[in-house]
Amino acid sequence: MRKKLLSMLLCATMVVSMAGCGADDADDSKSGSDKTNSTGSSAKKTTDETIKLTLWGAEGDQDFLKGVVSKFEAAYPDQKFDIQIGVESESTAKDTILTDIEAAADVFSFASDQLPDLVKAGALLNLDEYGEALSMANKTLDDVKNANVEDSVAAASVDGSMYAFPTTGGNSYFLYYDSSVISEEDAASWDTLLAAAAKAKKKVGMTLNSGWYLASFFYGSGFTTGLNADGTTAMDWNGKSADGYTGVDVTKGILNITSNSSFMAMADRKISDLIASGDLCAAVSGTWDAGNARKVWGKGYSAIKLPTFTVGNDQVQMKPAYGYKFEGVNAYSKNAGWAVLLAEFIGNEETQIEHFKQAVQVPTNKKALEDEAITKDIAATAVASEAEFGVIQMVGGKYWDPAATFGEILAKGKLKANDDKGIQKALDDLVAGVTAKVE
């Protein structure tokens, strides 16, 4: 999926160098009636009442969202709004929302791998049934679909219906490095990378206590994860992959990295602080840390695809989990039409470009991807270099805790590379936890 989005970015670079509404309500929406929909007031026209909406977004996006809301309100000067902005990470949005869907925000950001669970729980508005709300913005849902790269729209859809607005592509990670210490050749493999770091008395950082980052070693070695129809996760990491490697082989390869004195295990969500510390000469992270890396390494600021690592006698290319970020509308929103308009506004061309300029979030909007600020950006180009490697990660809710625990075991050296039985036992426990039935 990700290849079309990222190939567009590469081409541009070369050029410049369900639940919540009844059947009757859905019919009203499609018929063009001015009736209020089942979840609240219609957004087909302004009203004397104050439209109240709650918007959730990442902590680092709070100022950005304030600016977006101001522009959105200015676009409808005849309408009174009360839009409250709250903090909720895209990575944890699903868990918070599913705790109490009706109490959750009207509009919220979330990572694309959460879409199946949110749809299954009836938390997301079916946009194909509420697309007419976009007429206030002189748009149709087809306009939105055509404006964004095909893969992002497909990832935002289930059974042919669209459930979220794409806002960000390249939701993945790669290697940042200081080119005054690490050469591009050094950055190509973990072996040479760690050797160069040791010579400079610096460290290379990566998060392992996260199933998002950890998976890159196993995906690269031919192992898989998948989402079953009942919400459980399919996982084969304790066996043998299609590429002929065993899970024990891969784990030994990881342990050879983590046991190196030049490796630093970075706690999940602490990457920014560690990059800013100046102790690192390279780190695995995503576009959101571009500002930190640029500030710390200055003229040495560089980025490249993930390195290879040693599995047995082979050099194996790591393959990162890849995804998108979406803007969803709560199926229980009392002002669903206006919520649809706000969510679409957050995902439009202008807003996506602004989001990139403020937080280096790579757009999904086709025209936005052609902006020179994006095509010449180091981090955006590094994301593009992952095009042929990235894997769309599909997992259920039971995946995350066991994967984080397994990664923590590796990071803290609780397993030894010569302990085949201990490694196999840990892998068996991992897979048993991940594939457990959903309660």
Short mmCIF file of C-alpha atoms in Angstrom, two decimals:
data_model
loop_
_atom_site.label_atom_id
_atom_site.label_comp_id
_atom_site.label_asym_id
_atom_site.label_seq_id
_atom_site.Cartn_x
_atom_site.Cartn_y
_atom_site.Cartn_z
CA MET A 1 0.00 0.00 0.00
CA ARG A 2 2.60 2.52 1.09
CA LYS A 3 4.53 2.39 -2.20
CA LYS A 4 2.19 4.66 -4.16
CA LEU A 5 2.32 7.43 -1.56
CA LEU A 6 6.05 7.31 -1.20
CA SER A 7 6.81 6.87 -4.90
CA MET A 8 4.85 10.09 -5.49
CA LEU A 9 7.11 11.83 -3.00
CA LEU A 10 10.21 10.42 -4.65
CA CYS A 11 8.99 11.50 -8.10
CA ALA A 12 8.26 14.98 -6.81
CA THR A 13 11.75 15.11 -5.30
CA MET A 14 13.30 14.33 -8.66
CA VAL A 15 11.28 17.05 -10.32
CA VAL A 16 12.61 19.75 -8.00
CA SER A 17 16.27 18.51 -7.72
CA MET A 18 -21.71 2.05 11.15
CA ALA A 19 -23.19 2.39 14.56
CA GLY A 20 -24.73 5.62 15.86
CA CYS A 21 -27.32 6.29 13.15
CA GLY A 22 -30.45 4.50 11.97
CA ALA A 23 -31.43 3.62 8.43
CA ASP A 24 -33.98 6.41 8.25
CA ASP A 25 -31.36 8.98 9.19
CA ALA A 26 -28.91 7.70 6.62
CA ASP A 27 -31.60 8.04 3.97
CA ASP A 28 -32.30 11.62 5.04
CA SER A 29 -28.62 12.44 4.71
CA LYS A 30 -28.51 11.11 1.20
CA SER A 31 -31.77 12.68 0.07
CA GLY A 32 -30.65 16.28 0.59
CA SER A 33 -33.21 16.99 3.30
CA ASP A 34 -32.41 19.69 5.88
CA LYS A 35 -33.53 17.45 8.71
CA THR A 36 -31.28 17.08 11.72
CA ASN A 37 -29.37 13.79 11.59
CA SER A 38 -29.62 11.21 14.33
CA THR A 39 -26.49 12.41 16.08
CA GLY A 40 -27.24 16.10 16.14
CA SER A 41 -27.65 19.26 14.15
CA SER A 42 -27.16 19.31 10.41
CA ALA A 43 -24.13 21.10 8.98
CA LYS A 44 -25.93 21.97 5.74
CA LYS A 45 -26.64 25.44 7.00
CA THR A 46 -25.62 27.75 9.82
CA THR A 47 -27.74 27.89 12.94
CA ASP A 48 -28.37 30.32 15.80
CA GLU A 49 -27.20 27.77 18.34
CA THR A 50 -23.56 27.48 19.38
CA ILE A 51 -22.01 24.36 17.91
CA LYS A 52 -20.03 22.55 20.58
CA LEU A 53 -17.29 20.14 19.53
CA THR A 54 -14.40 18.45 21.26
CA LEU A 55 -11.20 17.77 19.32
CA TRP A 56 -8.44 15.43 20.48
CA GLY A 57 -4.89 15.45 19.13
CA ALA A 58 -1.31 14.68 20.08
CA GLU A 59 0.38 16.74 22.79
CA GLY A 60 2.87 18.13 20.30
CA ASP A 61 0.06 19.22 17.98
CA GLN A 62 -1.85 21.41 20.42
CA ASP A 63 -0.64 24.75 19.04
CA PHE A 64 -1.09 23.48 15.49
CA LEU A 65 -4.68 22.45 16.23
CA LYS A 66 -5.46 25.81 17.82
CA GLY A 67 -4.44 27.45 14.57
CA VAL A 68 -6.52 25.00 12.54
CA VAL A 69 -9.59 25.63 14.68
CA SER A 70 -9.19 29.40 14.29
CA LYS A 71 -9.06 29.03 10.50
CA PHE A 72 -12.01 26.65 10.54
CA GLU A 73 -14.13 29.08 12.55
CA ALA A 74 -13.13 31.91 10.22
CA ALA A 75 -14.32 29.83 7.27
CA TYR A 76 -17.85 29.91 8.76
CA PRO A 77 -18.15 33.45 10.17
CA ASP A 78 -21.94 33.26 10.52
CA GLN A 79 -21.77 30.26 12.84
CA LYS A 80 -20.95 30.36 16.55
CA PHE A 81 -18.61 27.62 17.77
CA ASP A 82 -17.31 26.31 21.07
CA ILE A 83 -14.51 23.91 20.09
CA GLN A 84 -12.49 22.47 22.94
CA ILE A 85 -9.11 20.89 22.21
CA GLY A 86 -7.76 18.04 24.33
CA VAL A 87 -4.62 15.91 24.42
CA GLU A 88 -4.75 12.30 23.24
CA SER A 89 -1.90 10.54 21.45
CA GLU A 90 -2.69 8.89 18.11
CA SER A 91 -1.02 5.76 19.45
CA THR A 92 -3.39 5.43 22.43
CA ALA A 93 -6.55 6.97 20.97
CA LYS A 94 -8.33 3.66 20.41
CA ASP A 95 -7.87 2.46 23.99
CA THR A 96 -9.16 5.73 25.43
CA ILE A 97 -12.09 5.98 23.04
CA LEU A 98 -13.26 2.39 23.49
CA THR A 99 -13.33 2.86 27.26
CA ASP A 100 -16.37 5.12 26.75
CA ILE A 101 -17.19 5.94 23.14
CA GLU A 102 -20.02 8.35 23.93
CA ALA A 103 -17.78 10.38 26.25
CA ALA A 104 -14.95 10.57 23.72
CA ALA A 105 -14.19 13.55 21.50
CA ASP A 106 -16.31 14.41 18.46
CA VAL A 107 -13.18 14.47 16.29
CA PHE A 108 -9.93 12.67 17.03
CA SER A 109 -6.62 11.64 15.47
CA PHE A 110 -5.56 8.00 15.46
CA ALA A 111 -3.08 5.64 13.84
CA SER A 112 -4.35 3.60 10.90
CA ASP A 113 -3.81 0.22 12.54
CA GLN A 114 -6.56 1.11 15.04
CA LEU A 115 -9.24 1.48 12.36
CA PRO A 116 -10.53 -2.13 12.35
CA ASP A 117 -11.15 -2.17 16.11
CA LEU A 118 -12.77 1.28 16.09
CA VAL A 119 -15.09 0.30 13.24
CA LYS A 120 -15.93 -3.03 14.84
CA ALA A 121 -16.87 -1.23 18.08
CA GLY A 122 -19.09 1.24 16.21
CA ALA A 123 -16.96 4.21 17.31
CA LEU A 124 -16.50 5.80 13.89
CA LEU A 125 -19.04 7.54 11.70
CA ASN A 126 -19.49 5.98 8.25
CA LEU A 127 -18.45 8.93 6.09
CA ASP A 128 -20.17 7.57 3.01
CA GLU A 129 -23.45 8.05 4.87
CA TYR A 130 -22.58 11.56 6.06
CA GLY A 131 -20.65 12.86 3.08
CA GLU A 132 -23.32 15.41 2.22
CA ALA A 133 -22.17 17.49 5.19
CA LEU A 134 -19.19 18.45 3.04
CA SER A 135 -21.47 20.46 0.76
CA MET A 136 -20.99 23.35 3.21
CA ALA A 137 -17.34 23.30 2.12
CA ASN A 138 -18.34 22.98 -1.55
CA LYS A 139 -16.92 19.47 -1.63
CA THR A 140 -18.06 15.90 -1.92
CA LEU A 141 -16.56 12.82 -0.33
CA ASP A 142 -15.38 11.78 -3.79
CA ASP A 143 -13.42 15.05 -3.96
CA VAL A 144 -11.68 14.06 -0.75
CA LYS A 145 -10.96 10.54 -1.99
CA ASN A 146 -9.54 11.82 -5.27
CA ALA A 147 -7.40 14.44 -3.52
CA ASN A 148 -5.53 11.87 -1.42
CA VAL A 149 -3.30 9.05 -2.58
CA GLU A 150 -5.25 5.90 -3.28
CA ASP A 151 -3.56 3.76 -0.62
CA SER A 152 -4.41 6.17 2.19
CA VAL A 153 -8.08 6.12 1.22
CA ALA A 154 -8.05 2.32 1.01
CA ALA A 155 -6.45 2.15 4.46
CA ALA A 156 -9.22 4.43 5.81
CA SER A 157 -11.95 2.19 4.43
CA VAL A 158 -13.64 -1.04 5.49
CA ASP A 159 -15.84 -3.07 3.13
CA GLY A 160 -15.94 -0.21 0.65
CA SER A 161 -16.99 2.47 3.14
CA MET A 162 -14.69 5.28 4.27
CA TYR A 163 -14.47 5.81 8.04
CA ALA A 164 -11.77 8.47 8.43
CA PHE A 165 -10.01 11.31 6.65
CA PRO A 166 -6.34 10.69 5.80
CA THR A 167 -4.10 13.38 7.25
CA THR A 168 -0.59 11.95 7.36
CA GLY A 169 1.45 9.38 5.45
CA GLY A 170 4.85 7.99 6.28
CA ASN A 171 3.78 7.04 9.80
CA SER A 172 6.90 4.97 10.20
CA TYR A 173 10.50 5.21 11.37
CA PHE A 174 14.01 5.23 9.93
CA LEU A 175 17.56 6.05 11.02
CA TYR A 176 18.67 9.56 11.91
CA TYR A 177 22.43 10.00 12.16
CA ASP A 178 25.14 12.60 12.60
CA SER A 179 27.18 12.51 9.40
CA SER A 180 30.15 14.14 11.15
CA VAL A 181 30.47 10.89 13.10
CA ILE A 182 28.67 8.26 11.02
CA SER A 183 29.18 7.88 7.27
CA GLU A 184 26.40 6.74 4.97
CA GLU A 185 28.28 3.46 4.59
CA ASP A 186 28.48 3.07 8.38
CA ALA A 187 24.72 3.66 8.63
CA ALA A 188 23.96 0.79 6.25
CA SER A 189 24.26 -1.97 8.87
CA TRP A 190 24.07 -2.32 12.64
CA ASP A 191 27.55 -3.86 12.70
CA THR A 192 29.30 -0.89 11.10
CA LEU A 193 26.98 1.61 12.78
CA LEU A 194 27.81 0.42 16.29
CA ALA A 195 31.52 0.17 15.47
CA ALA A 196 31.57 3.79 14.29
CA ALA A 197 29.62 4.89 17.38
CA ALA A 198 32.09 3.13 19.67
CA LYS A 199 35.00 4.85 17.94
CA ALA A 200 33.35 8.23 18.58
CA LYS A 201 32.39 7.26 22.15
CA LYS A 202 28.74 7.82 21.29
CA LYS A 203 25.65 5.62 21.28
CA VAL A 204 22.96 4.50 18.86
CA GLY A 205 19.41 4.48 20.21
CA MET A 206 16.28 2.51 19.42
CA THR A 207 13.06 1.66 21.22
CA LEU A 208 12.52 -2.06 21.77
CA ASN A 209 9.77 -2.09 24.39
CA SER A 210 7.20 -1.37 21.68
CA GLY A 211 5.70 -3.84 19.24
CA TRP A 212 5.75 -1.12 16.61
CA TYR A 213 9.54 -0.78 16.55
CA LEU A 214 10.42 -4.35 17.56
CA ALA A 215 8.48 -5.82 14.63
CA SER A 216 10.97 -4.39 12.11
CA PHE A 217 13.49 -7.13 12.90
CA PHE A 218 10.93 -9.92 12.46
CA TYR A 219 9.22 -8.42 9.40
CA GLY A 220 12.62 -8.06 7.78
CA SER A 221 13.29 -11.75 8.38
CA GLY A 222 10.07 -12.87 6.72
CA PHE A 223 7.84 -13.21 9.79
CA THR A 224 4.32 -11.83 9.85
CA THR A 225 1.44 -10.59 11.95
CA GLY A 226 -2.18 -10.45 10.88
CA LEU A 227 -5.63 -9.53 12.15
CA ASN A 228 -8.20 -12.31 12.26
CA ALA A 229 -11.92 -11.75 11.75
CA ASP A 230 -12.61 -12.30 15.46
CA GLY A 231 -10.15 -9.58 16.46
CA THR A 232 -7.34 -11.92 17.48
CA THR A 233 -3.82 -11.60 16.12
CA ALA A 234 -2.10 -14.16 13.92
CA MET A 235 1.64 -14.39 14.65
CA ASP A 236 4.41 -16.81 13.64
CA TRP A 237 7.49 -15.39 15.37
CA ASN A 238 8.20 -18.52 17.43
CA GLY A 239 8.48 -20.70 14.33
CA LYS A 240 10.24 -20.55 10.98
CA SER A 241 9.69 -17.78 8.45
CA ALA A 242 9.15 -18.00 4.73
CA ASP A 243 12.74 -16.75 4.36
CA GLY A 244 14.09 -19.75 6.26
CA TYR A 245 15.00 -18.04 9.54
CA THR A 246 13.78 -19.13 12.95
CA GLY A 247 12.50 -16.78 15.60
CA VAL A 248 15.47 -17.86 17.72
CA ASP A 249 17.83 -16.76 14.93
CA VAL A 250 16.22 -13.32 14.77
CA THR A 251 16.22 -12.90 18.53
CA LYS A 252 19.91 -13.76 18.68
CA GLY A 253 20.53 -11.08 16.06
CA ILE A 254 18.71 -8.53 18.21
CA LEU A 255 20.60 -9.60 21.35
CA ASN A 256 23.91 -9.14 19.57
CA ILE A 257 22.86 -5.52 19.04
CA THR A 258 21.47 -4.85 22.50
CA SER A 259 24.52 -6.36 24.22
CA ASN A 260 26.84 -3.94 22.41
CA SER A 261 28.04 -1.19 24.75
CA SER A 262 27.32 1.42 22.06
CA PHE A 263 23.62 0.54 21.91
CA MET A 264 21.11 2.50 23.99
CA ALA A 265 17.62 1.13 24.54
CA MET A 266 15.23 4.10 24.43
CA ALA A 267 11.97 3.87 26.36
CA ASP A 268 8.87 4.31 24.26
CA ARG A 269 7.82 7.99 24.09
CA LYS A 270 11.21 9.12 25.47
CA ILE A 271 13.02 9.25 22.14
CA SER A 272 12.83 13.03 21.83
CA ASP A 273 14.49 13.60 25.20
CA LEU A 274 17.31 11.18 24.45
CA ILE A 275 18.07 12.69 21.05
CA ALA A 276 18.17 16.13 22.65
CA SER A 277 20.64 14.89 25.31
CA GLY A 278 23.50 14.85 22.79
CA ASP A 279 24.65 11.37 23.84
CA LEU A 280 23.59 9.79 20.57
CA CYS A 281 25.18 9.82 17.13
CA ALA A 282 22.25 7.94 15.59
CA ALA A 283 18.70 6.98 16.54
CA VAL A 284 15.73 5.14 15.10
CA SER A 285 12.69 7.42 15.06
CA GLY A 286 10.23 9.11 12.70
CA THR A 287 9.58 12.48 11.13
CA TRP A 288 8.25 13.88 14.41
CA ASP A 289 11.83 13.98 15.74
CA ALA A 290 13.28 15.84 12.75
CA GLY A 291 13.45 19.12 14.68
CA ASN A 292 15.32 17.53 17.58
CA ALA A 293 17.80 15.75 15.32
CA ARG A 294 18.42 18.88 13.23
CA LYS A 295 18.97 21.02 16.31
CA VAL A 296 21.39 18.57 17.97
CA TRP A 297 23.44 17.57 14.92
CA GLY A 298 23.34 20.78 12.90
CA LYS A 299 25.23 20.41 9.63
CA GLY A 300 25.65 16.70 10.35
CA TYR A 301 21.89 16.13 10.41
CA SER A 302 21.15 13.19 8.09
CA ALA A 303 18.62 10.39 7.70
CA ILE A 304 18.44 7.09 5.83
CA LYS A 305 16.44 3.83 5.70
CA LEU A 306 16.78 1.36 8.56
CA PRO A 307 20.05 -0.59 8.60
CA THR A 308 20.53 -4.30 7.98
CA PHE A 309 21.31 -6.62 10.90
CA THR A 310 23.03 -9.98 11.17
CA VAL A 311 20.89 -13.12 11.26
CA GLY A 312 23.08 -16.21 11.24
CA ASN A 313 25.57 -15.52 8.48
CA ASP A 314 23.29 -13.15 6.57
CA GLN A 315 22.70 -9.42 6.47
CA VAL A 316 18.94 -8.91 6.67
CA GLN A 317 17.19 -5.65 5.84
CA MET A 318 14.94 -4.42 8.64
CA LYS A 319 11.39 -3.65 7.50
CA PRO A 320 9.53 -1.05 9.57
CA ALA A 321 5.89 -1.08 10.48
CA TYR A 322 4.24 1.46 8.22
CA GLY A 323 0.96 3.27 8.48
CA TYR A 324 -1.07 6.45 8.19
CA LYS A 325 -2.66 8.87 10.59
CA PHE A 326 -6.35 9.63 10.28
CA GLU A 327 -8.95 12.06 11.56
CA GLY A 328 -12.09 10.27 12.69
CA VAL A 329 -15.56 11.40 13.68
CA ASN A 330 -17.26 9.88 16.70
CA ALA A 331 -20.38 7.95 15.69
CA TYR A 332 -22.13 9.41 18.75
CA SER A 333 -21.27 13.05 18.07
CA LYS A 334 -24.22 15.34 18.76
CA ASN A 335 -23.06 17.63 15.97
CA ALA A 336 -21.94 14.99 13.49
CA GLY A 337 -22.28 17.16 10.38
CA TRP A 338 -20.08 19.91 11.76
CA ALA A 339 -17.68 17.30 13.13
CA VAL A 340 -17.33 15.88 9.61
CA LEU A 341 -16.55 19.36 8.29
CA LEU A 342 -13.91 19.93 10.97
CA ALA A 343 -12.27 16.53 10.41
CA GLU A 344 -12.11 17.12 6.66
CA PHE A 345 -10.67 20.61 7.25
CA ILE A 346 -7.86 19.09 9.33
CA GLY A 347 -7.08 16.80 6.39
CA ASN A 348 -7.28 19.31 3.52
CA GLU A 349 -4.34 20.32 1.33
CA GLU A 350 -3.52 23.59 3.09
CA THR A 351 -3.68 22.07 6.56
CA GLN A 352 -1.55 19.08 5.60
CA ILE A 353 1.17 21.38 4.25
CA GLU A 354 1.05 23.48 7.41
CA HIS A 355 1.26 20.34 9.56
CA PHE A 356 4.36 19.30 7.67
CA LYS A 357 5.98 22.70 8.15
CA GLN A 358 5.28 22.64 11.88
CA ALA A 359 5.82 18.98 12.73
CA VAL A 360 7.30 17.28 9.61
CA GLN A 361 4.19 15.17 9.14
CA VAL A 362 4.26 13.89 5.54
CA PRO A 363 0.98 14.58 3.68
CA THR A 364 -1.34 12.16 1.90
CA ASN A 365 -2.85 14.94 -0.22
CA LYS A 366 -1.46 14.62 -3.76
CA LYS A 367 -0.95 18.34 -4.34
CA ALA A 368 0.55 18.83 -0.90
CA LEU A 369 3.15 16.17 -1.68
CA GLU A 370 4.41 18.36 -4.54
CA ASP A 371 5.23 21.27 -2.22
CA GLU A 372 8.94 22.12 -2.36
CA ALA A 373 9.22 22.22 1.41
CA ILE A 374 8.40 18.52 1.41
CA THR A 375 10.31 17.29 -1.63
CA LYS A 376 13.60 18.75 -0.36
CA ASP A 377 13.22 17.63 3.25
CA ILE A 378 15.76 15.11 4.63
CA ALA A 379 13.35 13.29 6.92
CA ALA A 380 10.59 13.12 4.31
CA THR A 381 13.06 11.68 1.81
CA ALA A 382 14.17 9.10 4.37
CA VAL A 383 10.56 7.99 4.80
CA ALA A 384 10.33 7.70 1.03
CA SER A 385 13.41 5.47 1.01
CA GLU A 386 11.44 2.94 3.07
CA ALA A 387 8.90 2.48 0.27
CA GLU A 388 10.05 -0.97 -0.77
CA PHE A 389 10.57 -2.18 2.80
CA GLY A 390 7.70 -0.93 4.98
CA VAL A 391 5.00 -3.34 6.17
CA ILE A 392 1.42 -2.34 6.94
CA GLN A 393 1.11 -3.63 10.48
CA MET A 394 -2.20 -5.33 11.25
CA VAL A 395 -2.59 -6.59 14.80
CA GLY A 396 -5.26 -6.89 17.46
CA GLY A 397 -5.33 -5.34 20.90
CA LYS A 398 -3.67 -8.33 22.56
CA TYR A 399 -0.47 -7.73 20.59
CA TRP A 400 0.91 -4.67 22.31
CA ASP A 401 1.57 -5.65 25.93
CA PRO A 402 3.28 -9.02 25.27
CA ALA A 403 5.36 -7.45 22.47
CA ALA A 404 6.43 -4.60 24.76
CA THR A 405 7.35 -7.07 27.51
CA PHE A 406 9.39 -9.19 25.10
CA GLY A 407 11.19 -6.11 23.83
CA GLU A 408 11.94 -5.04 27.40
CA ILE A 409 13.45 -8.46 28.12
CA LEU A 410 15.76 -8.04 25.12
CA ALA A 411 16.66 -4.47 26.00
CA LYS A 412 17.61 -5.34 29.58
CA GLY A 413 19.71 -8.36 28.65
CA LYS A 414 17.53 -10.87 30.50
CA LEU A 415 18.17 -13.35 27.68
CA LYS A 416 21.57 -14.44 26.38
CA ALA A 417 22.33 -15.11 22.73
CA ASN A 418 23.65 -18.62 23.55
CA ASP A 419 20.51 -19.65 25.44
CA ASP A 420 18.44 -21.26 22.67
CA LYS A 421 15.97 -22.88 25.06
CA GLY A 422 15.40 -19.68 27.00
CA ILE A 423 14.89 -17.70 23.80
CA GLN A 424 12.42 -20.26 22.44
CA LYS A 425 10.47 -20.23 25.72
CA ALA A 426 10.28 -16.43 25.63
CA LEU A 427 9.06 -16.53 22.01
CA ASP A 428 6.45 -19.16 22.83
CA ASP A 429 5.18 -17.00 25.70
CA LEU A 430 5.12 -13.97 23.42
CA VAL A 431 3.06 -15.68 20.73
CA ALA A 432 0.70 -17.26 23.28
CA GLY A 433 -0.02 -13.84 24.78
CA VAL A 434 -0.41 -12.07 21.45
CA THR A 435 -2.70 -14.69 19.90
CA ALA A 436 -4.93 -15.09 22.97
CA LYS A 437 -8.67 -14.81 22.49
CA VAL A 438 -10.23 -11.37 22.83
CA GLU A 439 -12.34 -11.23 25.99
#
